[in-house]
Amino acid sequence: MNFIEEIIEEDLKNGKNCARVHTRFPPEPNGYLHIGHAKSICLNFGLAKKYNGLCNLRFDDTNPTKEDVEYVDSIKEDIQWLGFQWTSEHYASDYFEQLYAWAEWMIERGLAYVDDSTQEEISCERGVPTQPGIESKYRNRSVEENLDLFRRMRAGEFLEGSRVLRAKADMASPNMHMRDPIMYRILFAEHHRTGNKWCIYPMYDYAHGQSDSIEGITHSLCTLEFEIHRPLYDWFCKVLEIYHPQQIEFARLNLNYTIMSKRKLLQLVEEKYVMGWDDPRMPTISGLRRRGYSPEAIRNFSETIGIAKRENVIDVSLLEFCVREHLNKVAIRTMAVLDPVKLIIDNYPESETEMLQAINNPEDPEAGVREIPFGKVLYIERADFKEDADKNFFRLTIDREVRLKYAYIIKCTHVVKDDSGNITEIHCTYDPETKSGMAQSNRKVKATIHWISENYTQPAEIRLFERLFTVPEPDNAEEGKTFLDYVNPNSLTVAHGLIERGITKENAAKYYQFERTGYFCMDKDATDNKLVFNKTVGLKQ
Ligand code: ATP
Ligand code: MG
């Protein structure tokens, strides 16, 4: 049980909030969701499920210049793909009228004032935590003047940046967020939902708690950086005399080799370091999905890392471990050769084709078996042969035996090369007594390699990925550099391989294991004429 569950169980025991649990996931629609958001989604929706409660989806859409419906749509798709369904869908912008009314209510009670100071003056007067700030010279305007000015701010009579509405909180508080925080700013921006209806927009701190309150949220979970905002969250609920949800902070997910700020991810997209938000190298949920990650793997990862009160950095290999673990259970095995070289079995009859049984998934008997043809001419992985092999190389070399998976033991005799010295044919003999499954087939060889019959192949583009960043902490750039300086120039390589012929765009399985190579999935760029696969992750760390 994590510390949030302990709080909830205590609250349930005491009958707090009529013993309800109601959480929310509150993304700002200014980008695509990333793996960090997945942690928050699993937490919020997971708690609602565990305690028979509810979980809302609320778009925190108070920054119209950065937000867009494209993001709204992608966020909904990603949450559902992860396997969660919200109780109801809300937008902070639905509460603009109510928030405005509350602001007037606060003005009428002397709890808010219009400030004509510049941004610089405000921040300068706020001072430093160790000394009380200086009160603005506009702080003691009359209620009438404040109301008049605030109404005219709403009516669009003033320039952007010329005035703000501030809460009259505590200019001496050691918590800078309490020093008369800004509640509204003027912004002549079109909002993706409210259009041009508003030219004043509420700040996060003025909108978030009240939105939670309106929705009857019981436990408002957020990341640690909001701990310092909590007194303000509580203060607004208190002075407005409205229902008061409890804000609880937890440690955000940090992953090494990964950037997790939407602003920076947007930069990678806009400056074309990647193909888009759903590039398989991106830590976005849509990127992970395209890469071949399963929702089960991501949920399992979330569960494994747990919920803590202190920040830490998770090794990205743990995420890879989780996806491997799930794909091992569900991926359909298939033969694919990424860098093919021809292998000819000289003593195998020219015209013969044997159908061999291959197991679709040894972890799942229900996945069944399929027949794959075996013949005289095959392709194997170029890397599985080495001419000058030292004693640590166990795969194919001249005069050595290996097993061809599901088939026979072969022995290499010689190779043929082109003018530039590249191997074009590997020649070998096979031992008919060693067919897999035969009584005598137990002869020991050091390696089993995969293969594909010449007459049973089709070409495929196979995209191989490495980490997008070359250093564990790309955010922690040395002086004069930014995270962009650590983008790995070799994060994508394209192989032109051969895969089993039966696979088409239409019948493709969700997840594949290319035997001995790794986990793969078909990419959305695949067409009927050109299959494209992404490597999700290798078989081993
Ligand atoms: P970013 O800085 O990446 O843009 P954000 O916190 O501004 O993230 P929001 O859309 O405001 O993004 O976040 C929605 C919810 O997801 C918030 O409750 C936030 O705390 C949570 N969240 C965001 N990033 C993480 C993370 N790395 N780990 C856990 N929760 C996160
Ligand atoms: Mg944010």
Coordinates of C-alpha atoms and ligand atoms in Angstrom, one line a residue:
M1 CA 0.0 0.0 0.0
N2 CA 1.4 3.4 -0.9
F3 CA 1.1 6.5 1.2
I4 CA -1.8 7.9 -0.8
E5 CA -3.7 4.7 -0.4
E6 CA -3.0 5.0 3.4
I7 CA -4.5 8.5 3.4
I8 CA -7.5 7.4 1.4
E9 CA -8.2 4.4 3.6
E10 CA -8.0 6.6 6.7
D11 CA -10.4 9.0 5.1
L12 CA -12.8 6.2 4.1
K13 CA -12.7 4.9 7.7
N14 CA -13.5 8.3 9.1
G15 CA -16.3 8.8 6.6
K16 CA -14.7 11.9 5.2
N17 CA -16.4 13.3 2.1
C18 CA -19.2 10.8 2.7
A19 CA -16.6 8.0 2.3
R20 CA -16.2 8.8 -1.4
V21 CA -13.1 8.6 -3.6
H22 CA -13.2 11.0 -6.6
T23 CA -9.9 11.7 -8.4
R24 CA -9.2 13.5 -11.7
F25 CA -6.5 13.6 -14.3
P26 CA -5.9 17.2 -15.3
P27 CA -3.7 17.6 -18.4
E28 CA -3.1 20.9 -20.0
P29 CA -3.8 20.3 -23.7
N30 CA -0.6 21.9 -24.9
G31 CA 1.2 18.7 -26.1
Y32 CA 0.9 14.9 -26.3
L33 CA 1.0 12.9 -23.1
H34 CA 4.3 11.2 -22.1
I35 CA 5.3 8.3 -20.0
G36 CA 5.3 10.6 -16.9
H37 CA 1.6 11.3 -17.5
A38 CA 1.0 7.6 -17.8
K39 CA 2.2 7.3 -14.2
S40 CA -0.4 10.0 -13.1
I41 CA -3.1 8.3 -15.2
C42 CA -2.5 4.9 -13.7
L43 CA -2.5 6.4 -10.2
N44 CA -5.6 8.5 -10.6
F45 CA -7.7 6.0 -12.5
G46 CA -6.2 3.1 -10.6
L47 CA -7.2 4.6 -7.2
A48 CA -10.7 5.3 -8.4
K49 CA -11.0 1.7 -9.6
K50 CA -9.5 0.2 -6.4
Y51 CA -11.8 2.2 -4.1
N52 CA -15.0 2.0 -6.2
G53 CA -14.7 5.7 -6.9
L54 CA -14.8 8.0 -9.8
C55 CA -12.1 9.7 -11.9
N56 CA -12.7 12.7 -14.1
L57 CA -10.7 13.9 -17.1
R58 CA -10.3 17.6 -16.8
F59 CA -8.5 19.7 -19.4
D60 CA -6.7 22.5 -17.7
D61 CA -7.2 24.8 -20.6
T62 CA -6.3 28.2 -19.2
N63 CA -3.4 29.1 -21.6
P64 CA -5.1 29.6 -24.9
T65 CA -1.9 30.5 -26.8
K66 CA -0.4 27.1 -26.3
E67 CA -3.4 24.8 -26.5
D68 CA -5.1 23.1 -29.3
V69 CA -7.9 20.5 -30.0
E70 CA -5.3 18.3 -31.7
Y71 CA -3.9 17.8 -28.2
V72 CA -7.3 17.3 -26.6
D73 CA -8.1 14.5 -29.0
S74 CA -4.7 12.8 -28.6
I75 CA -4.9 12.9 -24.8
K76 CA -8.3 11.2 -24.9
E77 CA -7.1 8.6 -27.3
D78 CA -4.0 7.9 -25.2
I79 CA -5.9 7.5 -21.9
Q80 CA -8.3 5.0 -23.5
W81 CA -5.5 3.1 -25.1
L82 CA -3.9 2.8 -21.7
G83 CA -7.2 1.1 -20.7
F84 CA -8.9 3.7 -18.7
Q85 CA -12.3 5.5 -19.1
W86 CA -13.1 8.7 -17.3
T87 CA -16.3 9.2 -15.4
S88 CA -16.9 12.6 -17.1
E89 CA -15.0 15.0 -19.3
H90 CA -14.5 18.6 -18.1
Y91 CA -12.7 21.7 -19.1
A92 CA -11.5 24.4 -16.8
S93 CA -12.9 26.8 -19.5
D94 CA -16.4 25.5 -18.6
Y95 CA -15.9 27.2 -15.3
F96 CA -14.7 30.6 -16.6
E97 CA -18.0 32.2 -15.8
Q98 CA -18.1 30.8 -12.2
L99 CA -14.4 31.7 -11.7
Y100 CA -15.2 35.2 -12.8
A101 CA -18.1 35.5 -10.5
W102 CA -15.9 34.3 -7.6
A103 CA -13.3 36.9 -8.5
E104 CA -15.9 39.6 -8.2
W105 CA -17.1 38.1 -5.0
M106 CA -13.5 38.4 -3.7
I107 CA -13.2 42.0 -4.9
E108 CA -16.4 42.8 -3.0
R109 CA -14.9 41.5 0.2
G110 CA -11.6 43.3 -0.2
L111 CA -9.8 40.0 -1.1
A112 CA -8.7 40.9 -4.6
Y113 CA -7.5 44.1 -6.4
V114 CA -6.6 45.3 -9.8
D115 CA -2.9 46.1 -10.1
D116 CA -1.5 48.4 -12.8
S117 CA 2.1 47.6 -12.0
T118 CA 4.3 46.1 -14.6
Q119 CA 5.4 42.5 -14.5
E120 CA 8.9 43.7 -13.3
E121 CA 7.5 45.9 -10.6
I122 CA 5.3 43.1 -9.3
S123 CA 8.2 40.6 -9.2
C124 CA 10.6 43.2 -7.7
E125 CA 8.1 44.1 -4.9
R126 CA 7.5 40.5 -4.1
G127 CA 11.2 40.5 -3.0
V128 CA 12.9 37.5 -1.5
P129 CA 11.5 34.8 0.9
T130 CA 13.7 35.9 3.8
Q131 CA 12.2 39.4 3.9
P132 CA 8.6 40.6 3.6
G133 CA 7.7 42.0 0.2
I134 CA 6.5 45.5 -0.6
E135 CA 2.8 46.1 -1.0
S136 CA 1.8 47.4 -4.4
K137 CA 0.6 51.0 -4.5
Y138 CA -2.6 49.8 -6.0
R139 CA -3.3 47.3 -3.2
N140 CA -5.7 49.6 -1.4
R141 CA -8.0 50.6 -4.2
S142 CA -11.6 50.9 -3.3
V143 CA -14.0 48.0 -4.0
E144 CA -15.8 50.2 -6.5
E145 CA -12.7 51.1 -8.4
N146 CA -11.5 47.5 -8.4
L147 CA -14.9 46.2 -9.6
D148 CA -15.1 48.8 -12.3
L149 CA -11.5 48.1 -13.5
F150 CA -12.0 44.3 -13.4
R151 CA -15.2 44.6 -15.4
R152 CA -13.5 46.7 -18.0
M153 CA -10.6 44.3 -18.1
R154 CA -13.1 41.7 -19.1
A155 CA -14.8 44.0 -21.6
G156 CA -11.4 44.4 -23.4
E157 CA -10.8 48.0 -22.6
F158 CA -7.2 47.6 -21.6
L159 CA -4.0 46.4 -23.3
E160 CA -2.5 43.0 -22.8
G161 CA -0.1 43.2 -19.8
S162 CA -1.4 46.5 -18.6
R163 CA -3.2 45.2 -15.6
V164 CA -3.8 42.1 -13.6
L165 CA -6.2 41.0 -10.8
R166 CA -4.3 39.9 -7.7
A167 CA -5.5 38.2 -4.6
K168 CA -4.9 40.2 -1.4
A169 CA -3.2 37.4 0.5
D170 CA 0.0 37.9 2.4
M171 CA 2.9 40.0 1.1
A172 CA 5.0 39.0 4.2
S173 CA 4.6 35.2 3.7
P174 CA 7.8 33.3 3.5
N175 CA 6.0 31.4 0.7
M176 CA 6.4 33.5 -2.4
H177 CA 3.2 32.0 -3.9
M178 CA 1.2 33.6 -1.1
R179 CA 2.5 37.2 -1.9
D180 CA -0.6 38.4 -3.6
P181 CA -0.7 35.9 -6.4
I182 CA -2.0 36.9 -9.8
M183 CA -5.5 35.6 -10.4
Y184 CA -6.2 37.0 -13.9
R185 CA -4.2 38.4 -16.8
I186 CA -5.3 40.1 -20.0
L187 CA -4.8 38.0 -23.1
F188 CA -6.3 38.7 -26.4
A189 CA -6.0 35.2 -27.6
E190 CA -8.5 32.9 -29.3
H191 CA -9.3 29.9 -27.1
H192 CA -9.9 26.5 -28.7
R193 CA -13.2 26.2 -26.9
T194 CA -14.4 29.6 -25.8
G195 CA -13.2 31.4 -29.0
N196 CA -13.0 35.2 -28.4
K197 CA -15.4 35.3 -25.6
W198 CA -12.8 36.0 -23.0
C199 CA -9.8 38.4 -23.0
I200 CA -8.9 37.7 -19.4
Y201 CA -7.8 34.3 -18.3
P202 CA -7.4 32.8 -14.9
M203 CA -4.0 31.6 -13.6
Y204 CA -3.4 28.0 -12.8
D205 CA -3.5 28.6 -9.0
Y206 CA -6.8 30.4 -9.2
A207 CA -8.4 27.8 -11.5
H208 CA -7.2 24.5 -10.4
G209 CA -8.4 24.1 -6.8
Q210 CA -11.7 25.7 -7.6
S211 CA -12.2 23.3 -10.6
D212 CA -11.5 20.4 -8.2
S213 CA -14.0 21.9 -5.8
I214 CA -16.7 22.3 -8.4
E215 CA -16.3 18.7 -9.5
G216 CA -16.4 17.4 -5.9
I217 CA -12.9 15.9 -6.2
T218 CA -11.9 14.3 -2.9
H219 CA -8.1 13.7 -3.4
S220 CA -6.4 16.0 -5.8
L221 CA -3.1 14.3 -6.7
C222 CA -0.3 16.3 -8.2
T223 CA 3.5 16.2 -8.5
L224 CA 5.8 17.5 -5.8
E225 CA 6.5 20.9 -7.4
F226 CA 3.0 21.8 -6.4
E227 CA 3.6 21.3 -2.7
I228 CA 4.6 24.9 -2.4
H229 CA 1.3 25.9 -4.1
R230 CA -0.8 24.0 -1.6
P231 CA -1.2 26.8 0.9
L232 CA -2.7 28.9 -1.9
Y233 CA -4.9 26.0 -3.0
D234 CA -6.2 25.8 0.5
W235 CA -6.5 29.6 0.9
F236 CA -8.7 30.1 -2.2
C237 CA -11.1 27.3 -1.1
K238 CA -11.2 28.8 2.4
V239 CA -11.8 32.5 1.5
L240 CA -14.4 31.5 -1.2
E241 CA -16.1 29.2 1.4
I242 CA -16.4 26.4 -1.1
Y243 CA -16.0 22.6 -0.8
H244 CA -12.4 21.9 -0.1
P245 CA -10.6 18.9 -1.8
Q246 CA -7.4 17.6 -0.4
Q247 CA -4.2 18.2 -2.5
I248 CA -1.7 15.4 -2.1
E249 CA 1.7 15.5 -3.8
F250 CA 3.8 12.6 -5.1
A251 CA 7.1 12.3 -6.8
R252 CA 7.0 12.7 -10.6
L253 CA 8.5 10.1 -12.8
N254 CA 12.0 10.9 -14.1
L255 CA 13.6 8.5 -16.5
N256 CA 17.2 8.6 -17.6
Y257 CA 18.1 9.2 -21.2
T258 CA 14.7 10.8 -21.5
I259 CA 13.2 14.3 -21.8
M260 CA 9.9 14.7 -20.2
S261 CA 8.7 18.2 -20.7
K262 CA 6.1 18.9 -23.3
R263 CA 7.8 22.2 -24.2
K264 CA 11.0 20.4 -25.0
L265 CA 9.2 17.5 -26.8
L266 CA 7.5 20.1 -28.9
Q267 CA 10.9 21.5 -29.8
L268 CA 12.1 18.1 -30.9
V269 CA 9.0 17.9 -33.2
E270 CA 9.1 21.4 -34.5
E271 CA 12.8 21.4 -35.2
K272 CA 12.4 18.0 -36.9
Y273 CA 14.7 16.0 -34.7
V274 CA 12.0 13.4 -34.9
M275 CA 9.2 12.5 -37.3
G276 CA 6.4 13.8 -35.0
W277 CA 4.9 13.5 -31.6
D278 CA 4.4 9.8 -32.2
D279 CA 7.9 9.1 -33.5
P280 CA 8.8 5.7 -32.0
R281 CA 11.8 7.3 -30.3
M282 CA 9.6 9.7 -28.3
P283 CA 8.7 9.0 -24.7
T284 CA 5.1 10.1 -25.6
I285 CA 2.4 7.5 -25.1
S286 CA 1.7 7.7 -28.8
G287 CA 5.3 7.2 -29.6
L288 CA 5.6 4.2 -27.3
R289 CA 2.4 2.8 -28.9
R290 CA 3.9 3.2 -32.4
R291 CA 7.1 1.6 -31.1
G292 CA 5.1 -1.5 -30.1
Y293 CA 4.8 -1.0 -26.4
S294 CA 1.6 -2.5 -25.0
P295 CA -0.7 -0.8 -22.5
E296 CA -0.2 -3.7 -20.2
A297 CA 3.6 -3.1 -20.2
I298 CA 3.1 0.6 -19.4
R299 CA 0.6 -0.1 -16.6
N300 CA 2.9 -2.8 -15.2
F301 CA 5.8 -0.3 -15.3
S302 CA 3.7 2.2 -13.4
E303 CA 2.9 -0.4 -10.8
T304 CA 6.5 -1.5 -10.5
I305 CA 7.9 2.0 -9.9
G306 CA 5.3 2.8 -7.3
I307 CA 4.4 6.0 -5.7
A308 CA 6.9 7.9 -3.5
K309 CA 7.2 11.2 -1.7
R310 CA 10.7 11.8 -2.9
E311 CA 12.1 12.4 -6.4
N312 CA 14.3 9.8 -8.0
V313 CA 15.4 8.8 -11.4
I314 CA 14.3 5.5 -12.9
D315 CA 16.5 3.6 -15.2
V316 CA 14.9 3.4 -18.7
S317 CA 15.9 -0.2 -18.8
L318 CA 13.2 -1.0 -16.3
L319 CA 10.6 0.2 -18.8
E320 CA 12.3 -2.0 -21.4
F321 CA 12.2 -4.9 -19.0
C322 CA 8.5 -4.4 -18.5
V323 CA 7.7 -4.4 -22.2
R324 CA 9.9 -7.4 -22.8
E325 CA 8.1 -9.3 -20.1
H326 CA 4.7 -8.7 -21.5
L327 CA 5.6 -9.1 -25.2
N328 CA 7.2 -12.4 -24.4
K329 CA 3.8 -13.6 -23.4
V330 CA 1.9 -12.3 -26.3
A331 CA 4.2 -11.7 -29.3
I332 CA 3.8 -14.0 -32.3
R333 CA 7.1 -15.6 -33.2
T334 CA 8.3 -15.3 -36.8
M335 CA 11.4 -15.6 -38.8
A336 CA 13.0 -12.5 -40.2
V337 CA 16.4 -11.8 -41.4
L338 CA 17.5 -8.2 -41.1
D339 CA 20.7 -8.3 -43.0
P340 CA 20.4 -11.4 -45.3
V341 CA 23.1 -13.5 -46.8
K342 CA 22.4 -16.5 -49.0
L343 CA 23.0 -20.0 -47.5
I344 CA 23.1 -23.0 -49.9
I345 CA 22.9 -26.5 -48.7
D346 CA 24.8 -28.4 -51.4
N347 CA 23.7 -31.9 -50.4
Y348 CA 20.0 -31.0 -50.1
P349 CA 17.9 -32.1 -53.1
E350 CA 17.3 -29.4 -55.6
S351 CA 13.6 -29.7 -56.0
E352 CA 12.6 -30.5 -52.5
T353 CA 10.6 -28.4 -50.1
E354 CA 9.8 -29.7 -46.6
M355 CA 7.1 -28.1 -44.5
L356 CA 8.3 -27.6 -41.0
Q357 CA 6.3 -26.9 -38.0
A358 CA 7.1 -23.6 -36.2
I359 CA 5.6 -22.6 -32.9
N360 CA 3.8 -19.3 -33.0
N361 CA 4.3 -18.6 -29.3
P362 CA 5.9 -21.1 -26.9
E363 CA 4.3 -19.1 -24.0
D364 CA 0.8 -19.4 -25.3
P365 CA -0.3 -22.8 -26.7
E366 CA -3.4 -21.3 -28.1
A367 CA -1.4 -19.3 -30.6
G368 CA -0.8 -22.6 -32.3
V369 CA 1.7 -23.6 -35.0
R370 CA 2.3 -22.7 -38.6
E371 CA 4.2 -24.4 -41.4
I372 CA 7.2 -22.9 -42.9
P373 CA 9.0 -24.3 -46.0
F374 CA 12.6 -25.4 -45.8
G375 CA 14.6 -25.9 -49.0
K376 CA 18.1 -25.9 -50.5
V377 CA 18.5 -22.1 -50.6
L378 CA 17.9 -20.1 -47.5
Y379 CA 18.9 -16.7 -46.1
I380 CA 20.5 -16.3 -42.7
E381 CA 21.7 -13.2 -40.8
R382 CA 25.0 -12.0 -42.1
A383 CA 26.2 -11.5 -38.5
D384 CA 25.6 -15.2 -37.8
F385 CA 28.6 -16.1 -40.0
K386 CA 32.2 -15.2 -39.5
E387 CA 35.0 -16.2 -41.6
D388 CA 37.8 -15.6 -39.1
A389 CA 36.0 -16.7 -36.0
D390 CA 37.8 -16.7 -32.7
K391 CA 37.0 -19.2 -30.0
N392 CA 34.3 -17.0 -28.5
F393 CA 32.2 -17.0 -31.7
F394 CA 29.8 -19.9 -31.5
R395 CA 27.8 -19.4 -34.6
L396 CA 28.6 -20.4 -38.2
T397 CA 32.1 -20.5 -39.5
I398 CA 33.9 -22.8 -41.9
D399 CA 34.0 -26.4 -40.8
R400 CA 31.7 -25.7 -37.9
E401 CA 28.2 -27.0 -37.2
V402 CA 25.2 -25.1 -36.0
R403 CA 21.5 -25.9 -35.9
L404 CA 19.0 -24.2 -38.1
K405 CA 16.0 -23.6 -35.9
Y406 CA 13.2 -26.2 -36.4
A407 CA 15.3 -27.9 -39.0
Y408 CA 18.7 -29.6 -39.3
I409 CA 22.3 -29.3 -38.2
I410 CA 24.4 -27.9 -41.0
K411 CA 28.2 -27.6 -41.5
C412 CA 29.8 -24.8 -43.4
T413 CA 32.1 -25.9 -46.2
H414 CA 33.1 -22.7 -48.1
V415 CA 32.0 -19.3 -49.1
V416 CA 31.7 -17.4 -52.4
K417 CA 32.7 -13.7 -52.6
D418 CA 32.1 -10.9 -55.1
D419 CA 34.9 -8.8 -56.6
S420 CA 35.0 -6.5 -53.6
G421 CA 35.4 -9.4 -51.2
N422 CA 31.8 -9.4 -49.8
I423 CA 30.4 -12.8 -49.1
T424 CA 27.6 -13.6 -51.5
E425 CA 27.0 -17.3 -50.8
I426 CA 27.7 -19.5 -47.8
H427 CA 27.9 -23.1 -48.7
C428 CA 27.2 -26.0 -46.3
T429 CA 26.0 -29.6 -46.0
Y430 CA 23.3 -30.8 -43.8
D431 CA 22.9 -34.0 -41.8
P432 CA 19.4 -35.5 -42.6
E433 CA 19.5 -37.5 -39.4
T434 CA 19.3 -34.3 -37.3
K435 CA 15.9 -33.0 -38.1
S436 CA 14.4 -31.3 -35.0
G437 CA 12.1 -33.6 -33.2
M438 CA 13.8 -36.8 -34.5
A439 CA 15.2 -39.3 -32.0
Q440 CA 18.7 -38.8 -33.1
S441 CA 18.4 -35.0 -33.2
N442 CA 19.9 -34.5 -29.7
R443 CA 23.4 -34.1 -31.0
K444 CA 24.9 -31.0 -29.3
V445 CA 25.9 -28.0 -31.3
K446 CA 26.9 -24.7 -29.7
A447 CA 24.3 -22.5 -31.5
T448 CA 20.9 -22.4 -33.2
I449 CA 20.4 -19.8 -35.8
H450 CA 17.3 -18.6 -37.6
W451 CA 16.8 -18.6 -41.4
I452 CA 14.2 -18.1 -44.0
S453 CA 13.6 -20.0 -47.3
E454 CA 14.5 -18.1 -50.4
N455 CA 11.1 -18.9 -51.9
Y456 CA 9.2 -17.9 -48.8
T457 CA 10.4 -14.3 -48.3
Q458 CA 9.2 -10.8 -48.8
P459 CA 11.1 -7.7 -48.3
A460 CA 10.5 -5.3 -45.4
E461 CA 11.8 -2.1 -44.2
I462 CA 12.9 -2.5 -40.6
R463 CA 13.5 0.5 -38.4
L464 CA 16.0 0.1 -35.6
F465 CA 16.2 2.6 -32.8
E466 CA 18.7 3.6 -30.3
R467 CA 18.2 6.0 -27.4
L468 CA 17.3 9.4 -28.5
F469 CA 19.8 11.0 -26.2
T470 CA 23.5 10.1 -25.7
V471 CA 23.7 11.0 -22.1
P472 CA 21.6 9.9 -19.1
E473 CA 20.6 13.4 -18.1
P474 CA 20.0 15.4 -21.3
D475 CA 18.2 18.0 -19.2
N476 CA 21.3 18.6 -17.2
A477 CA 23.3 20.2 -20.0
E478 CA 26.7 21.6 -19.4
E479 CA 27.2 25.3 -19.8
G480 CA 26.6 26.7 -23.3
K481 CA 24.7 23.5 -24.3
T482 CA 21.1 22.5 -24.3
F483 CA 19.4 19.1 -24.4
L484 CA 19.4 19.4 -28.2
D485 CA 23.2 19.0 -28.2
Y486 CA 22.8 15.5 -26.8
V487 CA 20.4 14.2 -29.4
N488 CA 21.8 10.9 -30.7
P489 CA 22.6 11.3 -34.4
N490 CA 22.3 7.5 -34.8
S491 CA 19.1 7.0 -33.1
L492 CA 17.4 5.6 -36.2
T493 CA 18.9 3.1 -38.7
V494 CA 16.9 1.4 -41.5
A495 CA 17.5 -2.2 -42.4
H496 CA 16.2 -3.8 -45.5
G497 CA 15.4 -7.3 -44.4
L498 CA 13.3 -10.3 -45.4
I499 CA 10.4 -11.6 -43.5
E500 CA 8.0 -14.6 -43.8
R501 CA 5.8 -14.3 -46.8
G502 CA 2.4 -14.8 -45.1
I503 CA 2.4 -11.4 -43.2
T504 CA 0.4 -8.6 -44.7
K505 CA -0.6 -5.2 -43.6
E506 CA -4.2 -6.5 -43.1
N507 CA -3.4 -9.7 -41.1
A508 CA -0.4 -8.4 -39.2
A509 CA -0.3 -9.4 -35.5
K510 CA -0.1 -6.6 -33.0
Y511 CA 3.2 -7.7 -31.6
Y512 CA 5.9 -9.9 -33.2
Q513 CA 9.0 -11.5 -31.9
F514 CA 11.5 -11.9 -34.8
E515 CA 13.2 -15.0 -33.6
R516 CA 16.5 -14.3 -31.9
T517 CA 16.4 -10.6 -32.9
G518 CA 13.8 -8.8 -30.7
Y519 CA 10.3 -7.6 -30.5
F520 CA 8.8 -5.7 -33.5
C521 CA 5.5 -4.3 -34.7
M522 CA 4.2 -3.1 -38.0
D523 CA 4.5 0.6 -38.4
K524 CA 1.7 2.9 -39.6
D525 CA 3.8 3.8 -42.6
A526 CA 3.4 0.2 -44.0
T527 CA 1.5 -0.1 -47.2
D528 CA 0.3 -3.2 -49.2
N529 CA 3.4 -2.9 -51.3
K530 CA 5.9 -2.0 -48.7
L531 CA 5.9 -3.4 -45.2
V532 CA 7.5 -1.4 -42.5
F533 CA 8.4 -2.6 -39.0
N534 CA 9.7 -1.0 -35.9
K535 CA 12.0 -2.6 -33.4
T536 CA 10.3 -2.3 -30.0
V537 CA 13.1 -3.7 -27.9
G538 CA 15.8 -6.4 -28.1
L539 CA 15.3 -9.8 -26.5
K540 CA 17.9 -9.2 -23.8
Q541 CA 19.2 -6.2 -22.0
Ligands
ATP1 P1 5.2 18.9 -18.6 O1 6.1 19.7 -17.7 O2 5.8 17.7 -19.2 O3 4.5 19.7 -19.7 P2 3.0 19.1 -16.9 O4 3.0 18.8 -15.5 O5 3.0 20.6 -17.3 O6 4.1 18.3 -17.7 P3 0.2 18.6 -17.3 O7 -0.5 18.4 -18.5 O8 0.0 19.9 -16.5 O9 1.7 18.5 -17.6 O10 0.1 17.3 -16.3 C1 -1.1 16.6 -16.1 C2 -0.9 15.8 -14.9 O11 0.2 14.8 -15.1 C3 -0.5 16.6 -13.7 O12 -1.3 16.2 -12.6 C4 1.0 16.3 -13.6 O13 1.3 16.5 -12.2 C5 1.1 14.9 -14.1 N1 2.5 14.7 -14.6 C6 3.1 15.4 -15.5 N2 4.4 15.0 -15.6 C7 4.5 13.9 -14.8 C8 5.6 13.0 -14.5 N3 6.8 13.1 -15.1 N4 5.4 12.1 -13.6 C9 4.2 12.0 -12.9 N5 3.1 12.8 -13.2 C10 3.3 13.7 -14.1
MG2 MG 1.6 22.1 -16.8

